[in-house]
Amino acid sequence: MEPPVTSSQTEPILCKNNCGFYGNAANDNLCSKCFKDQAKAQSTPDDFFDKNISFMNASTAVETPTETLPSAVDAKSAEDSTPVVSEATVVPDRCHKCDRLVGVLGFKCRCEHYFCAHHRQANLHDCTFDYKGMFRTLLETKNKKVVRDKLERI
């Protein structure tokens, strides 16, 4: 006695490209690998041209405002022509005092320079940071002022 054959059970279909795998009707009778390869082959040239066209449209849109802005900027810069002084760059991989290579283990001081283990103390590298002033303002903010009225109330 054989089971009844229904219309939903059909014979598997081989791939259109004859690769040996079974195809799927949803993938145009192609196996998953052949379907991906075909989709990639069809979409690659189109995507390439679409991206270039959108890039060209964006670049032309950007060029238009920049051509009009320099004239306004030139007028302002002519009025405010002050020289800008740039500070020397700090090299974080060398000691500021002895120029020794410190790498990752360099110590950064409050004077914004990096030092080796020998010169990391403030008195050893002639630090320019005002520690006395910093601690004075810190004490003023942290300590409350004692007023005579409070003493009399207690």
Short mmCIF file of C-alpha atoms in Angstrom, two decimals:
data_model
loop_
_atom_site.label_atom_id
_atom_site.label_comp_id
_atom_site.label_asym_id
_atom_site.label_seq_id
_atom_site.Cartn_x
_atom_site.Cartn_y
_atom_site.Cartn_z
CA MET A 1 0.00 0.00 0.00
CA GLU A 2 1.58 3.28 -1.12
CA PRO A 3 0.89 6.64 0.49
CA PRO A 4 -1.29 8.92 -1.56
CA VAL A 5 0.65 11.43 -3.66
CA THR A 6 -0.31 15.04 -3.06
CA SER A 7 0.27 17.98 -5.36
CA SER A 8 2.56 19.74 -2.82
CA GLN A 9 5.13 16.94 -3.00
CA THR A 10 7.03 17.39 -6.25
CA GLU A 11 10.22 15.99 -7.61
CA PRO A 12 13.27 18.17 -6.73
CA ILE A 13 14.56 20.22 -9.65
CA LEU A 14 18.25 20.37 -10.49
CA CYS A 15 19.97 23.75 -10.81
CA LYS A 16 19.73 25.53 -14.18
CA ASN A 17 23.53 25.85 -14.34
CA ASN A 18 23.97 22.07 -13.96
CA CYS A 19 26.23 22.42 -10.93
CA GLY A 20 24.85 19.26 -9.34
CA PHE A 21 22.80 20.87 -6.57
CA TYR A 22 19.04 21.20 -6.38
CA GLY A 23 17.44 24.46 -7.42
CA ASN A 24 14.64 26.40 -5.86
CA ALA A 25 11.61 27.76 -7.72
CA ALA A 26 11.86 31.02 -5.74
CA ASN A 27 15.45 31.45 -6.99
CA ASP A 28 14.52 30.92 -10.66
CA ASN A 29 15.42 27.21 -10.42
CA LEU A 30 18.98 28.01 -9.31
CA CYS A 31 20.82 26.72 -6.26
CA SER A 32 21.72 29.23 -3.57
CA LYS A 33 25.34 29.63 -4.70
CA CYS A 34 24.50 30.16 -8.38
CA PHE A 35 21.71 32.56 -7.41
CA LYS A 36 24.11 34.68 -5.31
CA ASP A 37 26.69 34.70 -8.11
CA GLN A 38 24.07 35.77 -10.65
CA ALA A 39 22.72 38.50 -8.35
CA LYS A 40 26.25 39.82 -7.74
CA ALA A 41 27.07 39.83 -11.45
CA GLN A 42 23.90 41.75 -12.28
CA SER A 43 24.09 44.32 -9.47
CA THR A 44 27.82 45.19 -9.52
CA PRO A 45 27.94 47.28 -12.72
CA ASP A 46 24.68 49.07 -11.92
CA ASP A 47 25.73 49.93 -8.36
CA PHE A 48 29.10 51.21 -9.58
CA PHE A 49 27.50 53.68 -11.98
CA ASP A 50 24.83 54.72 -9.49
CA LYS A 51 27.46 55.53 -6.87
CA ASN A 52 29.52 57.57 -9.33
CA ILE A 53 26.50 59.53 -10.47
CA SER A 54 25.44 60.31 -6.90
CA PHE A 55 29.04 61.28 -6.07
CA MET A 56 29.16 63.61 -9.07
CA ASN A 57 25.86 65.22 -8.11
CA ALA A 58 27.07 65.77 -4.55
CA SER A 59 30.36 67.28 -5.68
CA THR A 60 28.66 69.76 -8.01
CA ALA A 61 26.28 70.80 -5.24
CA VAL A 62 29.19 71.46 -2.89
CA GLU A 63 31.20 73.45 -5.43
CA THR A 64 28.56 76.11 -5.93
CA PRO A 65 28.43 77.52 -2.35
CA THR A 66 32.19 77.43 -1.88
CA GLU A 67 32.73 79.70 -4.87
CA THR A 68 30.59 82.43 -3.34
CA LEU A 69 31.90 82.18 0.22
CA PRO A 70 35.59 83.14 -0.25
CA SER A 71 34.75 86.71 -1.24
CA ALA A 72 32.90 87.25 2.05
CA VAL A 73 35.63 85.52 4.02
CA ASP A 74 38.37 87.58 2.34
CA ALA A 75 36.68 90.81 3.39
CA LYS A 76 36.50 89.69 7.02
CA SER A 77 40.03 88.35 7.06
CA ALA A 78 41.39 91.63 5.65
CA GLU A 79 39.82 93.50 8.57
CA ASP A 80 41.03 91.08 11.25
CA SER A 81 44.58 90.36 10.15
CA THR A 82 46.18 89.24 13.41
CA PRO A 83 49.03 86.75 13.24
CA VAL A 84 48.31 83.42 14.88
CA VAL A 85 51.14 82.08 17.03
CA SER A 86 51.29 78.31 17.27
CA GLU A 87 52.98 76.67 20.22
CA ALA A 88 55.67 74.04 19.82
CA THR A 89 54.31 70.54 19.55
CA VAL A 90 54.84 68.19 22.46
CA VAL A 91 56.36 64.84 21.50
CA PRO A 92 54.92 62.24 23.90
CA ASP A 93 57.51 59.53 23.18
CA ARG A 94 60.63 61.51 24.25
CA CYS A 95 61.69 63.01 27.56
CA HIS A 96 61.48 66.80 27.45
CA LYS A 97 64.63 67.22 29.56
CA CYS A 98 67.09 64.59 28.25
CA ASP A 99 65.41 63.61 24.96
CA ARG A 100 65.45 59.94 25.98
CA LEU A 101 62.94 57.65 24.30
CA VAL A 102 60.23 56.89 26.90
CA GLY A 103 57.57 55.20 24.75
CA VAL A 104 54.43 54.17 26.61
CA LEU A 105 55.96 54.56 30.06
CA GLY A 106 56.47 58.33 29.85
CA PHE A 107 55.16 60.47 32.69
CA LYS A 108 53.05 63.52 31.84
CA CYS A 109 53.63 66.46 34.13
CA ARG A 110 51.19 69.27 34.89
CA CYS A 111 53.38 71.52 32.73
CA GLU A 112 52.09 69.43 29.78
CA HIS A 113 55.44 67.77 28.94
CA TYR A 114 56.46 64.10 29.04
CA PHE A 115 59.45 62.92 31.09
CA CYS A 116 61.43 59.74 31.74
CA ALA A 117 61.62 58.06 35.15
CA HIS A 118 64.68 60.12 36.14
CA HIS A 119 63.12 63.52 35.39
CA ARG A 120 59.50 62.93 36.37
CA GLN A 121 59.78 64.88 39.64
CA ALA A 122 58.99 68.59 39.33
CA ASN A 123 62.25 69.70 40.96
CA LEU A 124 64.34 67.52 38.60
CA HIS A 125 63.07 69.03 35.37
CA ASP A 126 62.61 72.67 36.46
CA CYS A 127 58.84 72.57 36.16
CA THR A 128 57.10 75.83 35.26
CA PHE A 129 53.75 74.85 36.80
CA ASP A 130 52.68 76.94 39.81
CA TYR A 131 52.06 74.25 42.45
CA LYS A 132 51.99 76.75 45.33
CA GLY A 133 49.24 78.79 43.70
CA MET A 134 47.25 75.69 42.81
CA PHE A 135 47.32 74.35 46.37
CA ARG A 136 46.55 77.80 47.81
CA THR A 137 43.37 78.09 45.72
CA LEU A 138 42.50 74.47 46.56
CA LEU A 139 42.75 75.20 50.30
CA GLU A 140 40.65 78.35 49.93
CA THR A 141 37.85 76.48 48.20
CA LYS A 142 37.88 73.38 50.43
CA ASN A 143 38.24 74.98 53.86
CA LYS A 144 35.35 76.91 55.30
CA LYS A 145 35.98 80.25 56.88
CA VAL A 146 35.57 80.28 60.67
CA VAL A 147 33.56 83.29 61.80
CA ARG A 148 33.43 84.64 65.35
CA ASP A 149 29.61 84.52 65.49
CA LYS A 150 29.68 80.74 65.14
CA LEU A 151 32.08 80.43 68.06
CA GLU A 152 29.90 82.53 70.35
CA ARG A 153 26.79 80.48 69.53
CA ILE A 154 28.47 77.22 70.44
#
